Amino acid sequence: MLTFEQKLAIIETFPQLERKNVSLGRVNFHFEESVTEKKNVVYHLHPNGNGFVYTEEIKDFPSDNKGMVNIRDFSEEDLRTVIEQSILSLSAKSSEETATVKEIDEEQWINAENHTLILVHEDDEMWNVYAGVNLDGTFLSYSEAKQYLEEEGFKKK
């Protein structure tokens, strides 16, 4: 396990992050250029080595109900990777990514039993999944909705 000092040294190599000292010797690192309301990339890094990184939009790092993953036992490589991916998830998307998302207004998803769900981008903010006229789920991002559909056994038609 990396020590608090080692983790600090790694995190401080990311010039996009701004250090914020908080109570009990803990440290947060904010990404002020975030395109979402989320600014904390590193949350409550504690002198005992415990801490969290924002991973709500990252598939490879499962997050808790606050969208964070515990980094207590992370290696240097894993810590660098999760921070890079966290910053990317909070960054402005390229015009190509934005155009792709904007082009998707509606998608059909089907499962092995030929049940169909419709994924609809509504109000430029929400992704809604419909089973016929019934709302099945609402998500804040395309990746969240896609993950849900795939976990439920659906594939894009």
mmCIF file of C-alpha atoms in Angstrom:
data_model
loop_
_atom_site.group_PDB
_atom_site.id
_atom_site.type_symbol
_atom_site.label_atom_id
_atom_site.label_comp_id
_atom_site.label_asym_id
_atom_site.label_seq_id
_atom_site.Cartn_x
_atom_site.Cartn_y
_atom_site.Cartn_z
ATOM 1 C CA MET A 1 0.000 0.000 0.000
ATOM 2 C CA LEU A 2 1.214 3.474 -0.883
ATOM 3 C CA THR A 3 1.682 5.897 1.982
ATOM 4 C CA PHE A 4 -0.151 9.196 2.294
ATOM 5 C CA GLU A 5 3.004 11.032 1.172
ATOM 6 C CA GLN A 6 3.437 8.760 -1.860
ATOM 7 C CA LYS A 7 -0.188 9.253 -2.882
ATOM 8 C CA LEU A 8 0.150 13.027 -2.439
ATOM 9 C CA ALA A 9 3.260 13.052 -4.611
ATOM 10 C CA ILE A 10 1.462 11.129 -7.371
ATOM 11 C CA ILE A 11 -1.688 13.262 -7.221
ATOM 12 C CA GLU A 12 0.314 16.492 -7.257
ATOM 13 C CA THR A 13 1.785 15.522 -10.650
ATOM 14 C CA PHE A 14 -1.607 16.376 -12.167
ATOM 15 C CA PRO A 15 -1.438 20.125 -12.824
ATOM 16 C CA GLN A 16 -5.183 20.270 -13.560
ATOM 17 C CA LEU A 17 -5.959 19.496 -9.907
ATOM 18 C CA GLU A 18 -6.083 22.081 -7.143
ATOM 19 C CA ARG A 19 -5.270 21.015 -3.602
ATOM 20 C CA LYS A 20 -7.776 21.851 -0.857
ATOM 21 C CA ASN A 21 -6.868 21.019 2.752
ATOM 22 C CA VAL A 22 -9.865 19.900 4.816
ATOM 23 C CA SER A 23 -10.375 18.816 8.439
ATOM 24 C CA LEU A 24 -8.435 16.104 10.302
ATOM 25 C CA GLY A 25 -5.404 16.393 8.024
ATOM 26 C CA ARG A 26 -7.385 15.206 5.003
ATOM 27 C CA VAL A 27 -6.886 16.625 1.526
ATOM 28 C CA ASN A 28 -9.224 17.055 -1.440
ATOM 29 C CA PHE A 29 -8.145 17.738 -5.005
ATOM 30 C CA HIS A 30 -10.566 19.702 -7.197
ATOM 31 C CA PHE A 31 -10.791 19.845 -10.967
ATOM 32 C CA GLU A 32 -12.040 23.402 -11.411
ATOM 33 C CA GLU A 33 -12.550 22.973 -15.179
ATOM 34 C CA SER A 34 -15.138 20.248 -14.653
ATOM 35 C CA VAL A 35 -18.096 20.497 -17.028
ATOM 36 C CA THR A 36 -20.371 19.085 -14.328
ATOM 37 C CA GLU A 37 -21.183 20.202 -10.810
ATOM 38 C CA LYS A 38 -18.714 17.585 -9.567
ATOM 39 C CA LYS A 39 -15.330 19.139 -8.825
ATOM 40 C CA ASN A 40 -13.745 16.643 -6.412
ATOM 41 C CA VAL A 41 -11.500 14.172 -8.179
ATOM 42 C CA VAL A 42 -9.726 13.090 -4.979
ATOM 43 C CA TYR A 43 -11.864 13.196 -1.868
ATOM 44 C CA HIS A 44 -10.726 13.005 1.766
ATOM 45 C CA LEU A 45 -7.233 11.613 1.233
ATOM 46 C CA HIS A 46 -6.362 10.805 4.831
ATOM 47 C CA PRO A 47 -2.928 10.579 6.500
ATOM 48 C CA ASN A 48 -3.643 6.863 7.106
ATOM 49 C CA GLY A 49 -3.610 6.353 3.301
ATOM 50 C CA ASN A 50 -7.362 6.030 2.866
ATOM 51 C CA GLY A 51 -9.165 8.186 0.321
ATOM 52 C CA PHE A 52 -11.549 8.241 -2.610
ATOM 53 C CA VAL A 53 -11.531 9.133 -6.307
ATOM 54 C CA TYR A 54 -14.615 10.099 -8.320
ATOM 55 C CA THR A 55 -15.446 7.252 -10.735
ATOM 56 C CA GLU A 56 -19.174 7.462 -11.397
ATOM 57 C CA GLU A 57 -18.700 7.599 -15.187
ATOM 58 C CA ILE A 58 -15.809 5.094 -15.340
ATOM 59 C CA LYS A 59 -16.590 1.464 -16.150
ATOM 60 C CA ASP A 60 -13.274 -0.042 -14.991
ATOM 61 C CA PHE A 61 -13.585 1.272 -11.438
ATOM 62 C CA PRO A 62 -16.859 0.415 -9.686
ATOM 63 C CA SER A 63 -18.150 3.291 -7.608
ATOM 64 C CA ASP A 64 -20.122 3.450 -4.385
ATOM 65 C CA ASN A 65 -23.449 5.257 -4.017
ATOM 66 C CA LYS A 66 -21.581 8.600 -3.990
ATOM 67 C CA GLY A 67 -19.795 7.836 -7.259
ATOM 68 C CA MET A 68 -16.447 7.179 -5.556
ATOM 69 C CA VAL A 69 -13.968 4.314 -5.352
ATOM 70 C CA ASN A 70 -11.749 3.717 -2.316
ATOM 71 C CA ILE A 71 -8.043 4.017 -3.205
ATOM 72 C CA ARG A 72 -6.555 2.669 0.044
ATOM 73 C CA ASP A 73 -4.872 -0.325 -1.611
ATOM 74 C CA PHE A 74 -4.239 1.108 -5.076
ATOM 75 C CA SER A 75 -0.851 0.729 -6.731
ATOM 76 C CA GLU A 76 0.863 3.750 -8.264
ATOM 77 C CA GLU A 77 -0.243 2.644 -11.736
ATOM 78 C CA ASP A 78 -3.879 2.157 -10.663
ATOM 79 C CA LEU A 79 -3.918 5.503 -8.861
ATOM 80 C CA ARG A 80 -2.566 7.347 -11.906
ATOM 81 C CA THR A 81 -5.036 5.562 -14.201
ATOM 82 C CA VAL A 82 -8.099 6.248 -12.069
ATOM 83 C CA ILE A 83 -7.201 9.924 -11.656
ATOM 84 C CA GLU A 84 -6.590 10.342 -15.409
ATOM 85 C CA GLN A 85 -9.919 8.690 -16.203
ATOM 86 C CA SER A 86 -11.728 10.725 -13.545
ATOM 87 C CA ILE A 87 -10.394 13.978 -15.000
ATOM 88 C CA LEU A 88 -11.406 12.841 -18.497
ATOM 89 C CA SER A 89 -14.905 11.969 -17.303
ATOM 90 C CA LEU A 90 -15.304 15.503 -15.937
ATOM 91 C CA SER A 91 -13.740 17.224 -18.947
ATOM 92 C CA ALA A 92 -15.443 18.811 -21.917
ATOM 93 C CA LYS A 93 -16.079 16.247 -24.589
ATOM 94 C CA SER A 94 -14.482 16.691 -27.975
ATOM 95 C CA SER A 95 -16.692 18.074 -30.711
ATOM 96 C CA GLU A 96 -16.765 14.585 -32.275
ATOM 97 C CA GLU A 97 -18.044 13.016 -29.029
ATOM 98 C CA THR A 98 -20.564 15.814 -28.594
ATOM 99 C CA ALA A 99 -21.777 15.431 -32.179
ATOM 100 C CA THR A 100 -22.188 11.673 -31.714
ATOM 101 C CA VAL A 101 -24.264 12.157 -28.580
ATOM 102 C CA LYS A 102 -26.317 14.937 -30.195
ATOM 103 C CA GLU A 103 -27.110 12.693 -33.181
ATOM 104 C CA ILE A 104 -28.589 10.018 -30.914
ATOM 105 C CA ASP A 105 -32.164 10.963 -30.159
ATOM 106 C CA GLU A 106 -33.530 7.452 -29.861
ATOM 107 C CA GLU A 107 -32.121 3.910 -29.853
ATOM 108 C CA GLN A 108 -33.814 0.534 -29.746
ATOM 109 C CA TRP A 109 -32.372 -2.177 -27.512
ATOM 110 C CA ILE A 110 -33.448 -5.820 -27.609
ATOM 111 C CA ASN A 111 -32.850 -8.825 -25.347
ATOM 112 C CA ALA A 112 -32.756 -12.606 -25.953
ATOM 113 C CA GLU A 113 -36.542 -12.873 -25.444
ATOM 114 C CA ASN A 114 -37.130 -10.184 -28.108
ATOM 115 C CA HIS A 115 -38.285 -7.595 -25.570
ATOM 116 C CA THR A 116 -37.529 -4.115 -26.805
ATOM 117 C CA LEU A 117 -36.628 -1.040 -24.788
ATOM 118 C CA ILE A 118 -36.226 2.434 -26.255
ATOM 119 C CA LEU A 119 -33.458 4.756 -25.062
ATOM 120 C CA VAL A 120 -34.402 8.403 -25.625
ATOM 121 C CA HIS A 121 -32.285 11.518 -25.102
ATOM 122 C CA GLU A 122 -34.660 14.131 -23.700
ATOM 123 C CA ASP A 123 -34.254 17.740 -22.583
ATOM 124 C CA ASP A 124 -30.504 17.711 -23.387
ATOM 125 C CA GLU A 125 -29.975 16.415 -19.856
ATOM 126 C CA MET A 126 -31.680 13.078 -19.349
ATOM 127 C CA TRP A 127 -31.554 9.664 -20.946
ATOM 128 C CA ASN A 128 -34.841 7.823 -20.455
ATOM 129 C CA VAL A 129 -35.480 4.131 -21.044
ATOM 130 C CA TYR A 130 -39.020 3.212 -22.067
ATOM 131 C CA ALA A 131 -40.797 -0.141 -22.209
ATOM 132 C CA GLY A 132 -43.561 0.829 -24.616
ATOM 133 C CA VAL A 133 -45.104 3.977 -23.147
ATOM 134 C CA ASN A 134 -43.927 3.160 -19.604
ATOM 135 C CA LEU A 135 -40.809 4.823 -18.219
ATOM 136 C CA ASP A 136 -38.352 2.119 -17.115
ATOM 137 C CA GLY A 137 -35.467 4.328 -15.958
ATOM 138 C CA THR A 138 -33.888 7.774 -16.093
ATOM 139 C CA PHE A 139 -30.157 8.398 -16.300
ATOM 140 C CA LEU A 140 -27.920 11.463 -16.254
ATOM 141 C CA SER A 141 -25.609 10.207 -19.009
ATOM 142 C CA TYR A 142 -25.642 7.967 -22.056
ATOM 143 C CA SER A 143 -22.942 5.757 -20.508
ATOM 144 C CA GLU A 144 -25.075 5.176 -17.384
ATOM 145 C CA ALA A 145 -28.110 4.233 -19.483
ATOM 146 C CA LYS A 146 -26.028 1.988 -21.747
ATOM 147 C CA GLN A 147 -24.480 0.229 -18.744
ATOM 148 C CA TYR A 148 -27.939 -0.375 -17.262
ATOM 149 C CA LEU A 149 -29.278 -1.813 -20.534
ATOM 150 C CA GLU A 150 -26.258 -4.084 -20.990
ATOM 151 C CA GLU A 151 -26.498 -5.313 -17.373
ATOM 152 C CA GLU A 152 -30.162 -6.151 -18.021
ATOM 153 C CA GLY A 153 -29.158 -8.277 -21.037
ATOM 154 C CA PHE A 154 -30.079 -5.845 -23.821
ATOM 155 C CA LYS A 155 -28.094 -5.116 -26.975
ATOM 156 C CA LYS A 156 -28.393 -2.163 -29.300
ATOM 157 C CA LYS A 157 -30.529 -3.084 -32.311
#
